[in-house]
PDB file of N, CA and C in Angstrom:
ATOM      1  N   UNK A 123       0.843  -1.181   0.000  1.00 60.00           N
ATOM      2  CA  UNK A 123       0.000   0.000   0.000  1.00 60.00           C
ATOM      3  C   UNK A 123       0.885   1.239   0.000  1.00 60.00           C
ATOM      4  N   UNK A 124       0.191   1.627  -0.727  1.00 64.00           N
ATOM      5  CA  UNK A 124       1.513   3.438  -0.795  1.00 64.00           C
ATOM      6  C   UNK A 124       1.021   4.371   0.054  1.00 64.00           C
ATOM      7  N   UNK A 125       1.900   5.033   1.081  1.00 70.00           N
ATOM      8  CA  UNK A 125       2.149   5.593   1.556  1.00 70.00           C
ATOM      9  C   UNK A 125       2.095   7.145   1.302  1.00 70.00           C
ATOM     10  N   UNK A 126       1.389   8.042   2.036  1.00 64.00           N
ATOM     11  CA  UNK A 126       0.952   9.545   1.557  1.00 64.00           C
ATOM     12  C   UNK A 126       1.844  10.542   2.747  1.00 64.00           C
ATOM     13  N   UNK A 127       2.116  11.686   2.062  1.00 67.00           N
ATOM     14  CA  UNK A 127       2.719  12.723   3.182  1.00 67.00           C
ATOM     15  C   UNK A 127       1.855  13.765   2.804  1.00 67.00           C
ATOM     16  N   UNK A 128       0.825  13.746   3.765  1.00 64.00           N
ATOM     17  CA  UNK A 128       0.013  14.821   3.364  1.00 64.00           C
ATOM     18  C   UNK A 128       0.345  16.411   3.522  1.00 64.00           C
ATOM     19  N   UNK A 129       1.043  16.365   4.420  1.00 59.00           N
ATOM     20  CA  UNK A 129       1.992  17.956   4.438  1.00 59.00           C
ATOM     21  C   UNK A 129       2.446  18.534   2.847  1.00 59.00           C
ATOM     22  N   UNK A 130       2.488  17.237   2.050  1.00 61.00           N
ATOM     23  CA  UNK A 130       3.175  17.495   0.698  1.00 61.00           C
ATOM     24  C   UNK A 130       2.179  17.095  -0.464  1.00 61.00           C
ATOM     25  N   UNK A 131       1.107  17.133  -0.050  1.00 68.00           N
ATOM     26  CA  UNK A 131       0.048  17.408  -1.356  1.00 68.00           C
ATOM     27  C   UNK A 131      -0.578  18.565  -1.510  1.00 68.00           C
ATOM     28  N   UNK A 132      -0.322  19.472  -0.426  1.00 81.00           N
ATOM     29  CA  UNK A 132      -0.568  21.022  -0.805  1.00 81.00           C
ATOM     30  C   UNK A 132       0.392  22.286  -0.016  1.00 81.00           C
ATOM     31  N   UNK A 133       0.205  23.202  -0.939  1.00 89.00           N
ATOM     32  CA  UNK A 133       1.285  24.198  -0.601  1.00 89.00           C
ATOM     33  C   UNK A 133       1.512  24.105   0.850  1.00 89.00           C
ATOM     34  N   UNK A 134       2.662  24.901   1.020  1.00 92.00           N
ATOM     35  CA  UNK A 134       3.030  24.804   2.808  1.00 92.00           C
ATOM     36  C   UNK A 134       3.750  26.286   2.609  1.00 92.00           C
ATOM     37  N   UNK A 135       3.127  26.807   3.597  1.00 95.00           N
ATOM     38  CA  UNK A 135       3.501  28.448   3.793  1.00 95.00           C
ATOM     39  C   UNK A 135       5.046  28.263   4.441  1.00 95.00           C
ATOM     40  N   UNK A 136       6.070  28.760   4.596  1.00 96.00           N
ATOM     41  CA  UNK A 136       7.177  29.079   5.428  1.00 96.00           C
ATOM     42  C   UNK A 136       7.285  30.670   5.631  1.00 96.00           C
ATOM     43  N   UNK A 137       6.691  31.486   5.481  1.00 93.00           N
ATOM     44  CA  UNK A 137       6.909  32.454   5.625  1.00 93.00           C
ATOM     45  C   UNK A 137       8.274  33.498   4.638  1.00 93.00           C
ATOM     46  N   UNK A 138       8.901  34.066   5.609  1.00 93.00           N
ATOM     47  CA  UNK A 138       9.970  34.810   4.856  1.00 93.00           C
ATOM     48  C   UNK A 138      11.335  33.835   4.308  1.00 93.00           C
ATOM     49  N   UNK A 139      11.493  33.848   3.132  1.00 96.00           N
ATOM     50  CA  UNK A 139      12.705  33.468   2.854  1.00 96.00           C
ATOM     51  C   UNK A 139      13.861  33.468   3.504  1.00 96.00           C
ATOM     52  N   UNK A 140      14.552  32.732   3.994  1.00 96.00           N
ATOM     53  CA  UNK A 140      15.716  32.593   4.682  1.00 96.00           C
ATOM     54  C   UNK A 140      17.125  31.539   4.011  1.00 96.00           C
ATOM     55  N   UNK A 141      17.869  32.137   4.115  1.00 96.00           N
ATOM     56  CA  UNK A 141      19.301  31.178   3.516  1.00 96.00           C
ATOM     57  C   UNK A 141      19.672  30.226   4.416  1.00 96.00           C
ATOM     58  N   UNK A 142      20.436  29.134   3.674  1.00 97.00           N
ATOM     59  CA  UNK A 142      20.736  28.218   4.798  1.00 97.00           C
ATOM     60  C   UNK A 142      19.690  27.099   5.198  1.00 97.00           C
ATOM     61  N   UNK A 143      18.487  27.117   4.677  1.00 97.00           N
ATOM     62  CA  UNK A 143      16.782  26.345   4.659  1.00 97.00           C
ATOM     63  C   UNK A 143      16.944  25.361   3.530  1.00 97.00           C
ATOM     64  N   UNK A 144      16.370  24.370   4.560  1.00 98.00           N
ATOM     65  CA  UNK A 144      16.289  23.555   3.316  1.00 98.00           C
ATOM     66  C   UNK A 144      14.835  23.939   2.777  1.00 98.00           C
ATOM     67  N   UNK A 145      14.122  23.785   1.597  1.00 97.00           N
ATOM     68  CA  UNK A 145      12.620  23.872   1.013  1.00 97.00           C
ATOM     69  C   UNK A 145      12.321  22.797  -0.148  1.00 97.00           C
ATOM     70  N   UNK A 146      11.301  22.058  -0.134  1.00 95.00           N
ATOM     71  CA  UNK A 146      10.964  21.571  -0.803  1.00 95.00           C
ATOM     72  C   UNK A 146       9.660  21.708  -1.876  1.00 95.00           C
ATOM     73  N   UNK A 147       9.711  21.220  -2.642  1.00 93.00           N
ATOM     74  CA  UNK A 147       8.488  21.543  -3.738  1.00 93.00           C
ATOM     75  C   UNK A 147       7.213  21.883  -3.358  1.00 93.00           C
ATOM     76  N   UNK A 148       6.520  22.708  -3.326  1.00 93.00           N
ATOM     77  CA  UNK A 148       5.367  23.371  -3.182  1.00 93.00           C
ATOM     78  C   UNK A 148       5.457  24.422  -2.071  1.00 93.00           C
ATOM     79  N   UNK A 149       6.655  24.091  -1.385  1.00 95.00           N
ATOM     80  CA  UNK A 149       6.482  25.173   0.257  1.00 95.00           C
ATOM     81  C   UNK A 149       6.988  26.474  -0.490  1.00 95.00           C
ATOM     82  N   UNK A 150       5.730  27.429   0.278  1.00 96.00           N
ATOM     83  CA  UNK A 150       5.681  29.043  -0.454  1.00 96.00           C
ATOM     84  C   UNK A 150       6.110  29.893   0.486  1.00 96.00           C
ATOM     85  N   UNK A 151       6.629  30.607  -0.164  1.00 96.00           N
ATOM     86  CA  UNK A 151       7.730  32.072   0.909  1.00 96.00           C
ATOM     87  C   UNK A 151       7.708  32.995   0.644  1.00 96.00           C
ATOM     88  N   UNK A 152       7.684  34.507   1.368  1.00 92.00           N
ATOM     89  CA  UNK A 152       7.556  35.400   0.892  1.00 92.00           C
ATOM     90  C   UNK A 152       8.818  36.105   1.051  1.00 92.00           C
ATOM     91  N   UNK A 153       9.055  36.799  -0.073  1.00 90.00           N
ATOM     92  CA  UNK A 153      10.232  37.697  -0.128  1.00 90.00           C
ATOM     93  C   UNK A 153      10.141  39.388  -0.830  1.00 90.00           C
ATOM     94  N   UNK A 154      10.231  39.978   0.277  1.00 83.00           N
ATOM     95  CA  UNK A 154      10.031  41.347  -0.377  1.00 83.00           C
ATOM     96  C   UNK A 154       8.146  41.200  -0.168  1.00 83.00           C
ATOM     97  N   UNK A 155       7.798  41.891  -0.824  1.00 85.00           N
ATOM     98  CA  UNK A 155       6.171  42.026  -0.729  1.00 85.00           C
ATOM     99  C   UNK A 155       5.852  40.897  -1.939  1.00 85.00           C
ATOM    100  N   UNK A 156       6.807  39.837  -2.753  1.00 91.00           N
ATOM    101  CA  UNK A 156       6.132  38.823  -3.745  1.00 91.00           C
ATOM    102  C   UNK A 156       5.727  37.531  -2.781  1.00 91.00           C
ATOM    103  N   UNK A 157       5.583  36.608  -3.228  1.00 94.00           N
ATOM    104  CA  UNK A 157       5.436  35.604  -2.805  1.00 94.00           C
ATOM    105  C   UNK A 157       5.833  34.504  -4.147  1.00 94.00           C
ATOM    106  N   UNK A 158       6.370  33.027  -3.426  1.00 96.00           N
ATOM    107  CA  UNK A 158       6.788  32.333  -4.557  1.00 96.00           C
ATOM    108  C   UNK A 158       6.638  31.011  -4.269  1.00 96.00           C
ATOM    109  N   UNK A 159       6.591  29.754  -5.183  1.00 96.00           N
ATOM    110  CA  UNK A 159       6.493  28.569  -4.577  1.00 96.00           C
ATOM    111  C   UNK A 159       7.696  28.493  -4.873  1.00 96.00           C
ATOM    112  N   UNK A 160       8.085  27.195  -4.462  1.00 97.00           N
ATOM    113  CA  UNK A 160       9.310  26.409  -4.841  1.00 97.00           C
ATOM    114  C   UNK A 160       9.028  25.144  -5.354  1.00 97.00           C
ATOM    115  N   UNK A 161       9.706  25.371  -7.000  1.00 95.00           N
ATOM    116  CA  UNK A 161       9.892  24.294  -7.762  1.00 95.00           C
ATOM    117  C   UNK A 161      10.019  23.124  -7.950  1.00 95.00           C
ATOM    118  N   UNK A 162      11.496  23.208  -6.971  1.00 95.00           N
ATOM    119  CA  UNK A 162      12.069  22.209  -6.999  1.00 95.00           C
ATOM    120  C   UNK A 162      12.805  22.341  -5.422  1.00 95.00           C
ATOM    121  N   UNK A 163      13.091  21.071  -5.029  1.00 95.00           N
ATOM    122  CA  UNK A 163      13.620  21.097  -3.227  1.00 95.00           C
ATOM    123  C   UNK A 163      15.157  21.309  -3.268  1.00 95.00           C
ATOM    124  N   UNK A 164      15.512  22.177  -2.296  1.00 96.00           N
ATOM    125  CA  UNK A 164      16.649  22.697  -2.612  1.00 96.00           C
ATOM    126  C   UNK A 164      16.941  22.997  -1.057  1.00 96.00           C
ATOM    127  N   UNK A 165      18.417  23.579  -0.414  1.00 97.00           N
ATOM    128  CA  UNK A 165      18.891  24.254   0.841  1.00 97.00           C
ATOM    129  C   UNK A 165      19.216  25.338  -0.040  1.00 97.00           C
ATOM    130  N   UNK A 166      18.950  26.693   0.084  1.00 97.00           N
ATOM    131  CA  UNK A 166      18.928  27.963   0.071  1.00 97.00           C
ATOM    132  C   UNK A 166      20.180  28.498   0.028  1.00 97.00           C
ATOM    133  N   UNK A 167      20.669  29.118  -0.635  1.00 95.00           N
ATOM    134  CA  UNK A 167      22.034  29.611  -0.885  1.00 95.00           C
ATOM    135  C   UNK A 167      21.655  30.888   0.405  1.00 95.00           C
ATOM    136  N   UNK A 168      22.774  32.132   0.002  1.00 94.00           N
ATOM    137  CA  UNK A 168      22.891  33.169   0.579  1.00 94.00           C
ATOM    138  C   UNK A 168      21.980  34.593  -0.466  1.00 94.00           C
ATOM    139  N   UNK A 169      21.810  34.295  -1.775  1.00 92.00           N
ATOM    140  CA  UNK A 169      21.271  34.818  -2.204  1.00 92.00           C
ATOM    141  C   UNK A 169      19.727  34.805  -2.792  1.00 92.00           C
ATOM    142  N   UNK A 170      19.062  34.881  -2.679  1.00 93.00           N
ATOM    143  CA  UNK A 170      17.629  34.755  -2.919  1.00 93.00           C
ATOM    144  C   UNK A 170      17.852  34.947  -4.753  1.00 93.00           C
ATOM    145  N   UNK A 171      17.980  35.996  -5.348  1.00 91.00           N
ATOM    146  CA  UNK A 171      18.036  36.268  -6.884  1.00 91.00           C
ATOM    147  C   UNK A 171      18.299  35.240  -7.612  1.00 91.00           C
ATOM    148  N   UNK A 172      19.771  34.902  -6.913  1.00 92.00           N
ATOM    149  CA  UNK A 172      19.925  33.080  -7.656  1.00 92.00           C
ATOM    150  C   UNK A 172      19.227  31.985  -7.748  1.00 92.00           C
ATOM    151  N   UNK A 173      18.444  31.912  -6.286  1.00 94.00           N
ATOM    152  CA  UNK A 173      17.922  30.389  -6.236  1.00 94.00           C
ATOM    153  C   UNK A 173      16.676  31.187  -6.955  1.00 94.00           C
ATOM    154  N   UNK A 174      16.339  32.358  -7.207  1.00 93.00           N
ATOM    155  CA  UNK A 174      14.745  32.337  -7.614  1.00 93.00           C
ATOM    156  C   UNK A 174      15.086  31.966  -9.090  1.00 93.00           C
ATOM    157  N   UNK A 175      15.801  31.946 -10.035  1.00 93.00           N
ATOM    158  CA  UNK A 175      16.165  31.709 -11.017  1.00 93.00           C
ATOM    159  C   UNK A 175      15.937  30.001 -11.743  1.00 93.00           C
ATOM    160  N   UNK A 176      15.718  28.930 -10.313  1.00 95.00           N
ATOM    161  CA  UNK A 176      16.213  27.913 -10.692  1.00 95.00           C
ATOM    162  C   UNK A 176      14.816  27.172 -10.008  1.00 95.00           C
ATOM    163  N   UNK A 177      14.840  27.713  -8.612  1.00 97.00           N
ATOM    164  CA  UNK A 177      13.883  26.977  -7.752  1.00 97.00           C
ATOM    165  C   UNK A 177      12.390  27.567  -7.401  1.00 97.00           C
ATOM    166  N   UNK A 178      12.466  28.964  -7.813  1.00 97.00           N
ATOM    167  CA  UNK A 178      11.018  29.428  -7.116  1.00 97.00           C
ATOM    168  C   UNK A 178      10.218  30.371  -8.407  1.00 97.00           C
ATOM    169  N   UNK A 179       8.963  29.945  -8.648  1.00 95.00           N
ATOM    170  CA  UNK A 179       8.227  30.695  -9.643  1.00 95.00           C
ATOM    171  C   UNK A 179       7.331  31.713  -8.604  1.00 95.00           C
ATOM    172  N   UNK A 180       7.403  32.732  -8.882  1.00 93.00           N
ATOM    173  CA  UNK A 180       6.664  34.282  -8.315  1.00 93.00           C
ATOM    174  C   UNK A 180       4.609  34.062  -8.924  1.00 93.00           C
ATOM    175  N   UNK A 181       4.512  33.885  -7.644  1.00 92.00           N
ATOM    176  CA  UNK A 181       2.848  33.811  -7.803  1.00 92.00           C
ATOM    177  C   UNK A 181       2.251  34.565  -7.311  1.00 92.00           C
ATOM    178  N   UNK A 182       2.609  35.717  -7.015  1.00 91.00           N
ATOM    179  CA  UNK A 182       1.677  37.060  -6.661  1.00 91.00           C
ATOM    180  C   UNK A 182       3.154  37.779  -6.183  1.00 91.00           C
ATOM    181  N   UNK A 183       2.476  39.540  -6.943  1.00 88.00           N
ATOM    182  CA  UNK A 183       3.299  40.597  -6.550  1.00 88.00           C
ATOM    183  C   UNK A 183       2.956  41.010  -5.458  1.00 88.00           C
ATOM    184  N   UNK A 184       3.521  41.968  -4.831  1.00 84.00           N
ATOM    185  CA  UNK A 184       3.211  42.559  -3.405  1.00 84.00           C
ATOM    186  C   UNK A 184       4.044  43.970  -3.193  1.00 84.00           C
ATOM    187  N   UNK A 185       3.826  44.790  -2.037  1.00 84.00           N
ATOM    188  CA  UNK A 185       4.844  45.779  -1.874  1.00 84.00           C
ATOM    189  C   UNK A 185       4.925  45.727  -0.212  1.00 84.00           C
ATOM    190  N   UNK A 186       6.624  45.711   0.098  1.00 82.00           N
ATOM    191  CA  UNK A 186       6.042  45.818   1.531  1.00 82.00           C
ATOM    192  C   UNK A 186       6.729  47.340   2.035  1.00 82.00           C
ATOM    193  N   UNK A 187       6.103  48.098   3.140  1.00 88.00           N
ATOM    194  CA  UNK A 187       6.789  49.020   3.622  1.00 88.00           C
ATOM    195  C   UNK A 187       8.007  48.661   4.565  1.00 88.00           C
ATOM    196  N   UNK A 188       8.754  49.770   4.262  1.00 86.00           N
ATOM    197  CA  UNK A 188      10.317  49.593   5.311  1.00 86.00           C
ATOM    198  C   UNK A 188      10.574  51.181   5.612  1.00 86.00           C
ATOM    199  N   UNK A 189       9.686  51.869   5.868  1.00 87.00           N
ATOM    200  CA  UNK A 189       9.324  53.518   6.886  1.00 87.00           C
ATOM    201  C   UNK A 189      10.540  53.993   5.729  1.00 87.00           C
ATOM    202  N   UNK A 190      11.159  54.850   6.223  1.00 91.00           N
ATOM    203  CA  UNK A 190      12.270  56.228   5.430  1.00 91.00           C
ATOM    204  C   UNK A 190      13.559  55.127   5.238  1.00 91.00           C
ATOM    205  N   UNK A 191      14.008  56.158   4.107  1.00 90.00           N
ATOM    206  CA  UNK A 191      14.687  55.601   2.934  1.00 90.00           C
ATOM    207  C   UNK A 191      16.431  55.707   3.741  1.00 90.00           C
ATOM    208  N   UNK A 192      17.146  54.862   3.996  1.00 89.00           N
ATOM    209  CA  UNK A 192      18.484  54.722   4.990  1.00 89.00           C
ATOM    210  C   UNK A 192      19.521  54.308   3.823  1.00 89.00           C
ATOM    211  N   UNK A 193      20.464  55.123   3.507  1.00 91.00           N
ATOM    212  CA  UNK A 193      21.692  54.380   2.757  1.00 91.00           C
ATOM    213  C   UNK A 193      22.312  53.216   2.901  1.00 91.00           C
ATOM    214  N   UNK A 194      22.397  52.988   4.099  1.00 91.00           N
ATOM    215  CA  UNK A 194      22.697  51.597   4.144  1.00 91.00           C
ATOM    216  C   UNK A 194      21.916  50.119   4.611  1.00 91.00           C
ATOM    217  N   UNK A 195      20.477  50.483   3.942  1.00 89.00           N
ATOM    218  CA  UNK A 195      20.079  49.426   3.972  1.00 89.00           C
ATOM    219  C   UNK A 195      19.774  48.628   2.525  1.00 89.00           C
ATOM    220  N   UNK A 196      20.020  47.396   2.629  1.00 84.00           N
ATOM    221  CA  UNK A 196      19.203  47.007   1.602  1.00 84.00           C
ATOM    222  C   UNK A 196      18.255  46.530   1.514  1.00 84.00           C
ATOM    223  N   UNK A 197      17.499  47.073   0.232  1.00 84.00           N
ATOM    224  CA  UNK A 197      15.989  47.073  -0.290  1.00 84.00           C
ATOM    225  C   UNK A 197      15.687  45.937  -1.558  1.00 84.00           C
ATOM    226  N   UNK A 198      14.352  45.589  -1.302  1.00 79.00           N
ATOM    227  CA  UNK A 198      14.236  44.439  -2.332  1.00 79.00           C
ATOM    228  C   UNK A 198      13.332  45.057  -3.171  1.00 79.00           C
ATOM    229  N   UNK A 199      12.906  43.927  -4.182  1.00 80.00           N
ATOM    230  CA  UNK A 199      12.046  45.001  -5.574  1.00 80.00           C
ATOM    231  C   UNK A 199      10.876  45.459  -4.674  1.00 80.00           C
ATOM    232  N   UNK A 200      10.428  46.158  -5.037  1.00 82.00           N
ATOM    233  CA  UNK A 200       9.036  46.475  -4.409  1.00 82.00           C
ATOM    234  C   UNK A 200       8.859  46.445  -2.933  1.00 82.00           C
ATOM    235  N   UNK A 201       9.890  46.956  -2.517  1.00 85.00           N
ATOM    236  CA  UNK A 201      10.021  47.570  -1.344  1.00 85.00           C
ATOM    237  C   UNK A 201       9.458  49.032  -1.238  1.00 85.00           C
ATOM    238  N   UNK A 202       8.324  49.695  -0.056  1.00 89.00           N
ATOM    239  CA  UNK A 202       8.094  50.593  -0.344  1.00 89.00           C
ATOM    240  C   UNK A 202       8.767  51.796   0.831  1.00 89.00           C
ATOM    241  N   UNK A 203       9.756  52.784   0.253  1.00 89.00           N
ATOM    242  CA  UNK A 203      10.227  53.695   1.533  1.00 89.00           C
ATOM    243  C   UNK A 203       9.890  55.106   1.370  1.00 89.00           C
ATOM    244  N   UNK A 204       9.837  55.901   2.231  1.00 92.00           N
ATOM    245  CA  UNK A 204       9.693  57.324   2.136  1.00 92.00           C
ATOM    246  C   UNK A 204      10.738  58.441   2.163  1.00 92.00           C
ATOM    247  N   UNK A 205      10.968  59.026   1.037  1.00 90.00           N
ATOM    248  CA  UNK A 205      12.139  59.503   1.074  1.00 90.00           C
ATOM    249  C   UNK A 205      11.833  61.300   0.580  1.00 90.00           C
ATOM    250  N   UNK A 206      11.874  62.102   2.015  1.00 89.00           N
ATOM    251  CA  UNK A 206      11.326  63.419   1.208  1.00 89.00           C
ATOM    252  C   UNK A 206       9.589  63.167   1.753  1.00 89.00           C
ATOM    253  N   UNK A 207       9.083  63.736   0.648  1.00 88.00           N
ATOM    254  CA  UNK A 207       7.903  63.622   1.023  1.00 88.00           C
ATOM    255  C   UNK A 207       6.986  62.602  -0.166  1.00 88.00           C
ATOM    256  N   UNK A 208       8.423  62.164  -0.842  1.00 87.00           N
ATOM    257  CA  UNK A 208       7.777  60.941  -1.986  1.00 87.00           C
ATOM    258  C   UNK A 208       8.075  59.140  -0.785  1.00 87.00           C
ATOM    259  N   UNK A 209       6.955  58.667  -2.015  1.00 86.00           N
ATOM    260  CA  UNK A 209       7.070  57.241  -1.259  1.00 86.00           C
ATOM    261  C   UNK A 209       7.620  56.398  -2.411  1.00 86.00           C
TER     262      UNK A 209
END
């Protein structure tokens, strides 16, 4: 009789993307204000841009806020900051 992992017949939220994770096929993450599944099961490099290239298809856009605009932070696409009196 075959055996089912039901955790793995439908998506599985993990929340924010993190490096160093392992993820497997269907578990969805959000990065920046998108959200994405994952392809294929993989441990997470250090860069998100790369593995989205290989392992994660983008299934909804998003924007998230990160308050006033700081030189030394970094910002992801659709990140939203206030800089001045523009956003």
């Amino acid at each position: 009789m075959a055996e089912f992992k039901l955790g793995r017949i439908r998506f599985v939220w993990k929340d924010n993307w993190t490096s160093s994770t392992v993820y497997y096929k269907d578990d969805v993450i959000r990065n920046g204000g998108n959200t994405y599944v994952c392809i294929n099961g993989h441990t997470s490099s250090s860069d998100f841009p790369t593995d989205a290239l290989t392992y994660w298809n983008k299934t909804s856009d998003g924007q998230e806020w990160k308050s006033d605009w700081n030189v030394n932070t970094y910002y992801k696409e659709n990140d939203v900051v206030k800089y001045g009196g523009n956003l």
